[in-house]
mmCIF file of C-alpha atoms in Angstrom:
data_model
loop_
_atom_site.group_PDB
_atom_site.id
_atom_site.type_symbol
_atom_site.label_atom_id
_atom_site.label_comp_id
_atom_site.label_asym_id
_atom_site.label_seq_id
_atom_site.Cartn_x
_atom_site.Cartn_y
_atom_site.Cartn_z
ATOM 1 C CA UNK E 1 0.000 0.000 0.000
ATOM 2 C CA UNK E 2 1.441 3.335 -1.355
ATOM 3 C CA UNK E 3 0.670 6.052 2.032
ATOM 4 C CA UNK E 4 2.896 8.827 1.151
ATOM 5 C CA UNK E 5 4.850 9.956 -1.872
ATOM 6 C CA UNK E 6 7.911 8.063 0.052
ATOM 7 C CA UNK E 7 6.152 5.047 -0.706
ATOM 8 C CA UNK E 8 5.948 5.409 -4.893
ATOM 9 C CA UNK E 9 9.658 3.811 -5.400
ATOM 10 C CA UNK E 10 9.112 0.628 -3.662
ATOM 11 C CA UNK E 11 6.014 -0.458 -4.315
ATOM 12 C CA UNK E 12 6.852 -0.347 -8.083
ATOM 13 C CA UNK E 13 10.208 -2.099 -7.338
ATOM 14 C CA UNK E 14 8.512 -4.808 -5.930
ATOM 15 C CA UNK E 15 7.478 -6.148 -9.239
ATOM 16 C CA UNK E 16 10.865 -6.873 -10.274
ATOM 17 C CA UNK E 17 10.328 -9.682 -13.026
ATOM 18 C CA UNK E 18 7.984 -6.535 -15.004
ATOM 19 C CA UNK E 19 9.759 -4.301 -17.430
ATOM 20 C CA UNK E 20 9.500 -1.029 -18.938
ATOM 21 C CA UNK E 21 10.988 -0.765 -23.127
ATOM 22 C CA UNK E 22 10.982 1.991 -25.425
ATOM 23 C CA UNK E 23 12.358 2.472 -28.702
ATOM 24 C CA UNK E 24 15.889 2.327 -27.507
ATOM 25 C CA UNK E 25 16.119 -0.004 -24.380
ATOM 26 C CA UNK E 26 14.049 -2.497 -21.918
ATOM 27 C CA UNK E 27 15.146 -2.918 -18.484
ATOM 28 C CA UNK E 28 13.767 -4.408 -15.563
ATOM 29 C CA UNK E 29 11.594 -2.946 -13.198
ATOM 30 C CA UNK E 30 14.192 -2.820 -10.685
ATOM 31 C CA UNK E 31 16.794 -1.418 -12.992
ATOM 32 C CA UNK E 32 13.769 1.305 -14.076
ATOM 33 C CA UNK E 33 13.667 2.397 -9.951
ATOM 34 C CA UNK E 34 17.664 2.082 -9.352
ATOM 35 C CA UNK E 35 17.723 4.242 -11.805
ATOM 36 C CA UNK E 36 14.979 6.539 -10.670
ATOM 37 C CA UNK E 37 16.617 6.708 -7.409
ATOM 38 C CA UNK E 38 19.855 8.287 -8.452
ATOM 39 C CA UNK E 39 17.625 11.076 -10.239
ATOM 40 C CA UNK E 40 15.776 11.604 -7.082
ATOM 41 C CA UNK E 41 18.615 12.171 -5.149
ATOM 42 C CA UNK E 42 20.198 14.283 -7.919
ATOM 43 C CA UNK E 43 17.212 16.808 -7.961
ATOM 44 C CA UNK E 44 17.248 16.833 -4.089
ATOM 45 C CA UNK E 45 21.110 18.224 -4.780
ATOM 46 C CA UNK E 46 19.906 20.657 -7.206
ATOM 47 C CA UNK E 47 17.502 22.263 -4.083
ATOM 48 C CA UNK E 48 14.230 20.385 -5.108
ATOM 49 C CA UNK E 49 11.880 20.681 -2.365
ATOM 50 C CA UNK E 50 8.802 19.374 -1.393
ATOM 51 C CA UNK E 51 5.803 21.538 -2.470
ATOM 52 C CA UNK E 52 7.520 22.890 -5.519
ATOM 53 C CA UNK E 53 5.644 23.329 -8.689
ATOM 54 C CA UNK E 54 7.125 21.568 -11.557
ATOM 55 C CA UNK E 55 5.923 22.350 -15.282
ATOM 56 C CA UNK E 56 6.707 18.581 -17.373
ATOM 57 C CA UNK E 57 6.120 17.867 -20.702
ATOM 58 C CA UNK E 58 5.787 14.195 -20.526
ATOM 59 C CA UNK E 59 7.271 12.040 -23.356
ATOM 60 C CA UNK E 60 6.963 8.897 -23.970
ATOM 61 C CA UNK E 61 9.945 7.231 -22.730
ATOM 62 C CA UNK E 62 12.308 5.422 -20.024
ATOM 63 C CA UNK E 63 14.338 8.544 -19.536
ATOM 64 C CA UNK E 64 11.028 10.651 -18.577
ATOM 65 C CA UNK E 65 9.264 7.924 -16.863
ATOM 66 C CA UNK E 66 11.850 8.080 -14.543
ATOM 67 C CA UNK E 67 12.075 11.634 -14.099
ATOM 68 C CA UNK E 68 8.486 11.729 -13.527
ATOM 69 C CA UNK E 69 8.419 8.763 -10.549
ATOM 70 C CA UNK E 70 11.551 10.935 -9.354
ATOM 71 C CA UNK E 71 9.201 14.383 -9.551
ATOM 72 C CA UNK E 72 7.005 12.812 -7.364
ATOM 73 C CA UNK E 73 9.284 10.612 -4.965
ATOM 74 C CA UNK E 74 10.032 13.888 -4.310
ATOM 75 C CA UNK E 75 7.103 15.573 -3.253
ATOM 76 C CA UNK E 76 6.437 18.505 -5.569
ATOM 77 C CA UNK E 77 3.258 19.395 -7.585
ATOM 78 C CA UNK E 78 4.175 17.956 -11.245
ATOM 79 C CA UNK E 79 2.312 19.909 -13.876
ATOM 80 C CA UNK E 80 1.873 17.391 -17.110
ATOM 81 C CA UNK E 81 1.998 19.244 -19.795
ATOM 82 C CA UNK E 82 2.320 18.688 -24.228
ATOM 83 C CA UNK E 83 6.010 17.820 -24.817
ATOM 84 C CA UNK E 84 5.348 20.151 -27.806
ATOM 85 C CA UNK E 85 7.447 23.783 -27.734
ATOM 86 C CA UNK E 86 4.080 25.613 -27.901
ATOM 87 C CA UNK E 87 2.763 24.448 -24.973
ATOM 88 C CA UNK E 88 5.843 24.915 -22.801
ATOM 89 C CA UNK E 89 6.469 28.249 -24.205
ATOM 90 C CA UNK E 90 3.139 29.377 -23.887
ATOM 91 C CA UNK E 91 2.792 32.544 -21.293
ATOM 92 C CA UNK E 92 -0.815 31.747 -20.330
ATOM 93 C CA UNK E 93 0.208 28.467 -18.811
ATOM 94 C CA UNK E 94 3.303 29.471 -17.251
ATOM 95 C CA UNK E 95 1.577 32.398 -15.702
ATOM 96 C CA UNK E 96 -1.059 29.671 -14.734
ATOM 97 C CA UNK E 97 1.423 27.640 -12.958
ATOM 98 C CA UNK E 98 3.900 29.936 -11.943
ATOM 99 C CA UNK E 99 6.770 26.644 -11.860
ATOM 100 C CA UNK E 100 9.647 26.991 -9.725
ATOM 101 C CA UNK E 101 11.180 24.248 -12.062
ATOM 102 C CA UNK E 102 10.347 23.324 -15.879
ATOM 103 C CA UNK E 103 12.346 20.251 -17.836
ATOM 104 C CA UNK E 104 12.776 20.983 -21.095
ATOM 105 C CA UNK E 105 15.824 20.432 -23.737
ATOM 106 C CA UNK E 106 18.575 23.055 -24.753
ATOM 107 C CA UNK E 107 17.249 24.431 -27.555
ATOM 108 C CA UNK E 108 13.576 25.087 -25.539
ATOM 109 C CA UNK E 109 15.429 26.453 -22.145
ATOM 110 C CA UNK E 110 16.956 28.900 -24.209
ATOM 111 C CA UNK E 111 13.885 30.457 -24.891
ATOM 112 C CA UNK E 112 12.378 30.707 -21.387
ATOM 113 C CA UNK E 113 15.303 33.313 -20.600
ATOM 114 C CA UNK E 114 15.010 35.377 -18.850
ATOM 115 C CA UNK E 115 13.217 33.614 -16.490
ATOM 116 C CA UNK E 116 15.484 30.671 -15.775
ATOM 117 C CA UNK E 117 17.955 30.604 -12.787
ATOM 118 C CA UNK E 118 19.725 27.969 -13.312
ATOM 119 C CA UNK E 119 19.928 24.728 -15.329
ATOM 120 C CA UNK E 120 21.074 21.191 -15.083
ATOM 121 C CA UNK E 121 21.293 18.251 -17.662
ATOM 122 C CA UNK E 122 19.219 15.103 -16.230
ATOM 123 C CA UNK E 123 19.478 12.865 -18.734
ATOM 124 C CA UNK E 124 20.812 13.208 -22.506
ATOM 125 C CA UNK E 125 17.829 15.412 -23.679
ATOM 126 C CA UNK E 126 16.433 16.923 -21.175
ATOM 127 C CA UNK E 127 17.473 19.752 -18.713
ATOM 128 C CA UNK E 128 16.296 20.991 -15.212
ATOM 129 C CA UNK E 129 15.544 24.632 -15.371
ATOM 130 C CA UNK E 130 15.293 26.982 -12.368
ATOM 131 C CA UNK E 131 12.736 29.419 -12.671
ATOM 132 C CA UNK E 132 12.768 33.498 -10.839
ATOM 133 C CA UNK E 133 9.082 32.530 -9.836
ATOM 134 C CA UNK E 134 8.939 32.735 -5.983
ATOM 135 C CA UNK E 135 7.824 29.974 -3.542
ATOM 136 C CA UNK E 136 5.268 30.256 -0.877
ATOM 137 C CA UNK E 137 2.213 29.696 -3.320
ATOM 138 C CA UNK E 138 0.528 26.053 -3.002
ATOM 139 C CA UNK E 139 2.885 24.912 -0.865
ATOM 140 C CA UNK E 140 0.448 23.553 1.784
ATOM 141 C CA UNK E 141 -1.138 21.436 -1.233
ATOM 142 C CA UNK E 142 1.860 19.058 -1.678
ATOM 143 C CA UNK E 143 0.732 16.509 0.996
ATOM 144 C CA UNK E 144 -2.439 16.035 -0.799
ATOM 145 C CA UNK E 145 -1.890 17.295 -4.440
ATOM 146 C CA UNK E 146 0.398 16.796 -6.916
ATOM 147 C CA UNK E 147 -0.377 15.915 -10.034
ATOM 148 C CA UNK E 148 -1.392 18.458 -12.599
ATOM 149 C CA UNK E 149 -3.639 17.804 -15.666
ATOM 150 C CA UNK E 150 -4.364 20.663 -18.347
ATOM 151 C CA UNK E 151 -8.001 20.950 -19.633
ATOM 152 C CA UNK E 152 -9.769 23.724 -21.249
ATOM 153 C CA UNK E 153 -13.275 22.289 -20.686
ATOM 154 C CA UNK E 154 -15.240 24.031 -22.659
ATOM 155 C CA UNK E 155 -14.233 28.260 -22.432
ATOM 156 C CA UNK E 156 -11.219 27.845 -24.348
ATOM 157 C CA UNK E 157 -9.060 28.902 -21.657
ATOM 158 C CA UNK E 158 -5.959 26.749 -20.097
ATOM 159 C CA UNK E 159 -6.771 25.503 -16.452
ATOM 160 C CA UNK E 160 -5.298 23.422 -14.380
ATOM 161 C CA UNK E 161 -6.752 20.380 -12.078
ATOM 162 C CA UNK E 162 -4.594 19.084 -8.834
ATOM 163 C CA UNK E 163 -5.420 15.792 -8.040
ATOM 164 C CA UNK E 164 -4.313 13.796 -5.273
ATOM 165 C CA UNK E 165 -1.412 11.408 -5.533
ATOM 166 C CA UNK E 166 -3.831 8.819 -3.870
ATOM 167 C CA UNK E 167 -6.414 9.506 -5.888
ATOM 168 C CA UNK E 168 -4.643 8.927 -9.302
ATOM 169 C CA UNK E 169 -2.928 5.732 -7.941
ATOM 170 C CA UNK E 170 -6.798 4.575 -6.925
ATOM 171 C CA UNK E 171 -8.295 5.580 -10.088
ATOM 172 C CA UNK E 172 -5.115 3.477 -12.158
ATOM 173 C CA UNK E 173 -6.429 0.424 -9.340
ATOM 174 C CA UNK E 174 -10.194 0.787 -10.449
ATOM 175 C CA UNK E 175 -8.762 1.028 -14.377
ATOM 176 C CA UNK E 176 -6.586 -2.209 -14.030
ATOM 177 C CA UNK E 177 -9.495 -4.204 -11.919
ATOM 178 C CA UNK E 178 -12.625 -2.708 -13.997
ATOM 179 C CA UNK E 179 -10.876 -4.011 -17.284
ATOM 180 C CA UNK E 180 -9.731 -7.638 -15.981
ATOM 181 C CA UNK E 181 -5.658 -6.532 -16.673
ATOM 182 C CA UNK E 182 -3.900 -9.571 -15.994
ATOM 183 C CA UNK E 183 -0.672 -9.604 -14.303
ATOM 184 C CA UNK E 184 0.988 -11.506 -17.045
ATOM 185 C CA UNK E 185 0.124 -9.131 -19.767
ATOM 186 C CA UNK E 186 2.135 -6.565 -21.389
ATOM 187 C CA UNK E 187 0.447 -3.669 -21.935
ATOM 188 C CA UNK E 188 1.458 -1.180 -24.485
ATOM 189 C CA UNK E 189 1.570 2.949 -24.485
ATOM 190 C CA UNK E 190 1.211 5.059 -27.234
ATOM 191 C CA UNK E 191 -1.278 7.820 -25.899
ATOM 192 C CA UNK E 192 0.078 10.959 -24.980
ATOM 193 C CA UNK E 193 0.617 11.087 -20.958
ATOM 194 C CA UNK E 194 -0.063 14.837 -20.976
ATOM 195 C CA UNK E 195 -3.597 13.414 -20.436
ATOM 196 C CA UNK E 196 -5.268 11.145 -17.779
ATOM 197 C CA UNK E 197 -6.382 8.932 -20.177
ATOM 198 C CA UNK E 198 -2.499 7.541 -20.834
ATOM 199 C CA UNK E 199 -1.323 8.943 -18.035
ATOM 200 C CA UNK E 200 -3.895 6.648 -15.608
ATOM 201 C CA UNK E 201 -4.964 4.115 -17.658
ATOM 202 C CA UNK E 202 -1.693 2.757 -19.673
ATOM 203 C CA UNK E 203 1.003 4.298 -17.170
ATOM 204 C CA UNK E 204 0.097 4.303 -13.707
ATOM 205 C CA UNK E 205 -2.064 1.416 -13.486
ATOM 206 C CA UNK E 206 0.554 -1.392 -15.198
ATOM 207 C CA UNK E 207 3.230 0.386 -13.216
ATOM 208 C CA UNK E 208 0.960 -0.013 -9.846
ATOM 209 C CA UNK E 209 -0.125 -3.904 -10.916
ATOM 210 C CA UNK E 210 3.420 -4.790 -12.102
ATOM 211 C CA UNK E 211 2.899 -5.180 -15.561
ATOM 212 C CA UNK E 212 5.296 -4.898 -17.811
ATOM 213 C CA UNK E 213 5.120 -1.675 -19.968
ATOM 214 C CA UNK E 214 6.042 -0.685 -23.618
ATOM 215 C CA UNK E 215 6.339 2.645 -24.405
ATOM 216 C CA UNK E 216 6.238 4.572 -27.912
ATOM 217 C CA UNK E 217 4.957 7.866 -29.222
ATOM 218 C CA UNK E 218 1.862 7.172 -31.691
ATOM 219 C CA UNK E 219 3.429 10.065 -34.136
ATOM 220 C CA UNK E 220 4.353 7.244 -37.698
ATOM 221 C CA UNK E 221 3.831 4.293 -35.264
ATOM 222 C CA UNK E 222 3.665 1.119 -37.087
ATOM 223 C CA UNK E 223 0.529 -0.093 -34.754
ATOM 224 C CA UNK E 224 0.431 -3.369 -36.297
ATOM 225 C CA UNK E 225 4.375 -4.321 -36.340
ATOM 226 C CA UNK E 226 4.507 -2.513 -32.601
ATOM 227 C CA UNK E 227 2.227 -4.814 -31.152
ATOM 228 C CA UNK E 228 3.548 -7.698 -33.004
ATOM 229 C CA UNK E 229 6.732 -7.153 -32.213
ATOM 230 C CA UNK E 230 6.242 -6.434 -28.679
ATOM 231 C CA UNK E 231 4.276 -9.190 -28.268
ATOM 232 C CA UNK E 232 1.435 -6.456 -26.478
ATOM 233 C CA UNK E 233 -1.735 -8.089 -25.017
ATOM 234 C CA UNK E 234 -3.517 -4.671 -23.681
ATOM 235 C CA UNK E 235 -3.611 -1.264 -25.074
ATOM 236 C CA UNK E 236 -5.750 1.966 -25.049
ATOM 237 C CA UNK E 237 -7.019 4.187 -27.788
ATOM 238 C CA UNK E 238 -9.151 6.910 -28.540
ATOM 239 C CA UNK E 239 -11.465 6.483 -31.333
ATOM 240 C CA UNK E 240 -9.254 8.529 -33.544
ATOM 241 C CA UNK E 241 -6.449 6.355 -32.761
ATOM 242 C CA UNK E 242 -8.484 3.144 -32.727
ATOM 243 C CA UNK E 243 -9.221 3.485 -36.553
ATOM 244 C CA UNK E 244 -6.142 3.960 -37.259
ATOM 245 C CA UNK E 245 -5.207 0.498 -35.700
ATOM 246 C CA UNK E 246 -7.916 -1.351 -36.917
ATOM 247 C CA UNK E 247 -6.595 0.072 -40.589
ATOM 248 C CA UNK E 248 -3.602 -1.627 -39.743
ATOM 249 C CA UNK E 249 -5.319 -4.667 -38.838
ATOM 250 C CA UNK E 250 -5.179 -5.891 -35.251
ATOM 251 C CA UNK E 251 -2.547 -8.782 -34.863
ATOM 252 C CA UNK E 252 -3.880 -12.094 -32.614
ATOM 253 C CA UNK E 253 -1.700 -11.666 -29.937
ATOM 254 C CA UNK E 254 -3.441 -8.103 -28.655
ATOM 255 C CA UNK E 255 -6.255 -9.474 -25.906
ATOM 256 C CA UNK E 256 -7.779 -6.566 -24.695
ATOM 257 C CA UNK E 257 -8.321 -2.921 -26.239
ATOM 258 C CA UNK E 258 -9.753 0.204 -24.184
ATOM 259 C CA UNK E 259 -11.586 3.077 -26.021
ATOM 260 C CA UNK E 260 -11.865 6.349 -24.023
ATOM 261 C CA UNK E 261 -11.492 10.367 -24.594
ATOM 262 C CA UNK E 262 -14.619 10.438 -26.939
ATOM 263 C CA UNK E 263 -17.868 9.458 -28.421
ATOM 264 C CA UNK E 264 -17.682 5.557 -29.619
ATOM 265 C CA UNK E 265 -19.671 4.654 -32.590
ATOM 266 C CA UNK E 266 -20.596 1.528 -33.188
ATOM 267 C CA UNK E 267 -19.525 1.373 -36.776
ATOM 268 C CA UNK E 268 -16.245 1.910 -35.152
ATOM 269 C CA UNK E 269 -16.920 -1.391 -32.955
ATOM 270 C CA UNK E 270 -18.026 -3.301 -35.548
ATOM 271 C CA UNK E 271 -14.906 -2.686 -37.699
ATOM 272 C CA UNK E 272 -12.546 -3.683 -34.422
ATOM 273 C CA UNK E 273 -14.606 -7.026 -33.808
ATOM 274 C CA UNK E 274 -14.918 -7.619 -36.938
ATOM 275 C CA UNK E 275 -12.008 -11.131 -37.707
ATOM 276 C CA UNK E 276 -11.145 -10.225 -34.534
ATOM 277 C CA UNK E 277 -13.402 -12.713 -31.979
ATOM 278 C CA UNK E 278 -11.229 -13.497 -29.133
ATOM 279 C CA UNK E 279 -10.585 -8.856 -28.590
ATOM 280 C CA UNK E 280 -12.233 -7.730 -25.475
ATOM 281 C CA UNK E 281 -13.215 -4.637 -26.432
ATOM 282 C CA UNK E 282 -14.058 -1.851 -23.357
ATOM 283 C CA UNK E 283 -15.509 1.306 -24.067
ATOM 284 C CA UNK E 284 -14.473 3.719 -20.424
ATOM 285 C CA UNK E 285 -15.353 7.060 -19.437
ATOM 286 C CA UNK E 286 -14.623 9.157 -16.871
ATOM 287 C CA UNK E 287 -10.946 8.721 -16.748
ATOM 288 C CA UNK E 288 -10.690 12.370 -17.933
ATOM 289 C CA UNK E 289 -8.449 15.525 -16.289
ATOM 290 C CA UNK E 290 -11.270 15.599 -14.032
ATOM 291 C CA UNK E 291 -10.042 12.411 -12.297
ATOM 292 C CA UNK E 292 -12.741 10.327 -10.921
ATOM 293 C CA UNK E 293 -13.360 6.837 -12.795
ATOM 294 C CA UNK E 294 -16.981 6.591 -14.201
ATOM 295 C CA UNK E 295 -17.996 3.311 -15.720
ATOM 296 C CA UNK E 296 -16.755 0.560 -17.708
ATOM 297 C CA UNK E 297 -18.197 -1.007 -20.702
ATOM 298 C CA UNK E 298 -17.635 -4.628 -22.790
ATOM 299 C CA UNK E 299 -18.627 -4.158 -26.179
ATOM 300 C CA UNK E 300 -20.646 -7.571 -28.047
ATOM 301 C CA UNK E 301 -21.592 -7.709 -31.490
ATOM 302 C CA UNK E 302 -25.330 -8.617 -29.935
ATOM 303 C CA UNK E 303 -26.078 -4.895 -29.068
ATOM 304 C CA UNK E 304 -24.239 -2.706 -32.252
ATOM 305 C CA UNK E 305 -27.438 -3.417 -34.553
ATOM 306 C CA UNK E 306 -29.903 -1.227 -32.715
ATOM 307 C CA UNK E 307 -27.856 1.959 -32.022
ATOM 308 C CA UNK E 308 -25.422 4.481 -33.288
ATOM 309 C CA UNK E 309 -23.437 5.439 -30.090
ATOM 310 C CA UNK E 310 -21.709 2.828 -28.050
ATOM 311 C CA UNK E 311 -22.611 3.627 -23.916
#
C-alpha cells in the first residue's frame, strides 16, 4: 500500500520480473527504480523541495518515466503538460502555474530566458531549469496534491486540475481491476501522458499492478508491427487512434483494447470485432483531467445493430 509519496519507489520495485521498453532499451523494473533513485537524489542536490511546482512535458519514454516517478518521490506538484514547444512556451500556462522548475531540452530552455535561474542536464535530452518565480504559493497542497492535468473544458481557456497522488494511484487500481488486466500481460503505451487517459490508464495502473510496460509515441507508429513485435496483449485508444489500428489490422496476440477520450460509434466497434473474436473490447469514461473513474463497458456484437453510439 502506497501512504505517502515516500512510498511510490518501492512499491513499483517490488514487481521486479515486469519491465519497462521503449524504442531504444528495456530494463527491468528494478533497474527502471535504481535508476529513478539516483535522479531523485540528484534533484534533491539541485535544491528540489517538497511543495515545488514543476511544469513537465511528458514524453513517452524510459528517460522521462523516470524523471516523472523521481518528480514525485520527491514531493512537488508535477504539472503534465504537451512535450510540444508551444505548450511549454506558452505565457498563459506558465503564468497559470507559476513553476519553480520546468524540464525541457537546450534548444527550448533557451527560450524561457530570462526567467530561468539555473539549469542542469538530467538525462541526454532533457534539462532541469530553475525558474525566478517565488515559492510560498501552493505549498500547503503538496501533501495532498500533486499531479497536474491541463483541460480547457469548454471556455477555451488553459486551467489546471490538482489531483491527489492517492487519488490517481486509486483511479489506475479501479482502471486495471474494472478491465480484468492480468498480471501476465504486457500492456502497451502510445497515448500521450499529458492526459489522464495515458497517463492513468496505460502508465500508472501497469506500473501499480506490475505489468510490464512498452512505451512509444503514436506520431508514424507502425501499430500493427509494434504490437507484433512487442508481443502487447492490452492497449488503449481513442477512437481517432483506434481506426487507425484497426486500418492496420489488429494482430492475434493483442487481448484486450480500451476506447476512451470520446464518443464511440458503433460502426467503429463493428470494424474492431470484426475477424477479430477473441478482442475484449471496453468502451471507459470518466478517466478524464477531471479524475474520478466513471464506468466501464464490454462491447458484443449482440447490441451494435440497434444503435449508433456505443454507452
Amino acid at each position: 500500500m502506497i501512504n505517502s509519496y515516500n512510498d511510490i519507489l518501492d512499491h513499483i520495485e517490488l514487481h521486479s520480473c515486469a519491465f519497462i521498453q521503449d524504442e531504444t532499451e528495456r530494463i527491468s523494473f528494478r533497474e527502471f527504480i535504481g535508476r529513478t533513485r539516483i535522479l531523485r537524489a540528484f534533484l534533491s542536490q539541485e535544491g528540489l523541495r517538497a511543495g515545488d511546482r514543476v511544469l513537465f512535458p511528458f514524453r513517452n519514454n524510459i528517460d522521462h518515466a523516470s524523471l516523472m516517478l523521481a518528480l514525485l518521490a520527491s514531493g512537488v506538484l508535477v504539472y503534465v503538460s504537451s512535450p510540444t514547444a508551444a505548450k511549454l512556451q506558452s505565457e498563459q500556462y506558465w503564468k497559470l502555474v507559476e513553476p519553480h522548475w520546468a524540464v525541457t531540452d537546450a534548444s527550448h530552455a533557451a527560450q524561457l530566458t530570462p526567467s530561468i535561474v539555473s539549469s542542469s542536464p538530467v538525462s541526454s535530452v532533457s534539462l532541469i531549469c530553475r525558474t525566478t518565480n517565488p515559492r510560498g504559493r501552493l505549498e500547503d497542497l503538496a501533501a495532498r496534491a500533486s499531479i497536474g492535468n491541463y483541460t480547457s473544458g469548454s471556455t477555451g481557456r488553459p486551467k489546471a486540475v490538482l489531483h491527489s497522488l492517492e487519488s490517481v494511484f486509486l483511479n489506475a487500481r479501479l482502471h486495471a481491476a474494472a478491465i480484468g488486466l492480468e498480471k501476465e500481460s504486457i500492456v502497451g503505451c502510445f497515448l500521450p501522458l499529458n492526459f489522464s487517459y495515458g497517463l492513468v490508464a496505460n502508465f500508472f495502473a501497469p506500473l501499480l499492478c506490475g505489468n510490464s510496460l512498452v512505451l512509444a509515441k503514436a506520431d508514424g507508429l507502425d501499430f500493427r508491427s509494434w504490437i507484433h513485435e512487442n508481443e502487447i496483449h492490452v492497449t488503449s485508444a481513442t477512437p481517432y487512434t483506434a481506426r487507425l489500428l484497426g486500418k492496420s489490422g489488429l494482430p492475434p496476440k493483442l487481448q484486450l483494447l480500451t476506447i476512451g477520450g470520446d464518443s464511440f460509434s458503433t460502426s467503429l466497434a463493428r470494424d474492431l470485432l470484426s475477424g477479430h473474436p477473441n478482442l475484449r473490447l471496453l468502451c471507459t469514461y470518466g478517466i478524464t483531467e477531471a479524475g474520478p473513474r466513471v464506468a466501464t463497458h464490454e462491447v458484443s456484437f449482440d447490441e451494435l445493430a440497434d444503435k449508433a453510439l456505443l454507452p
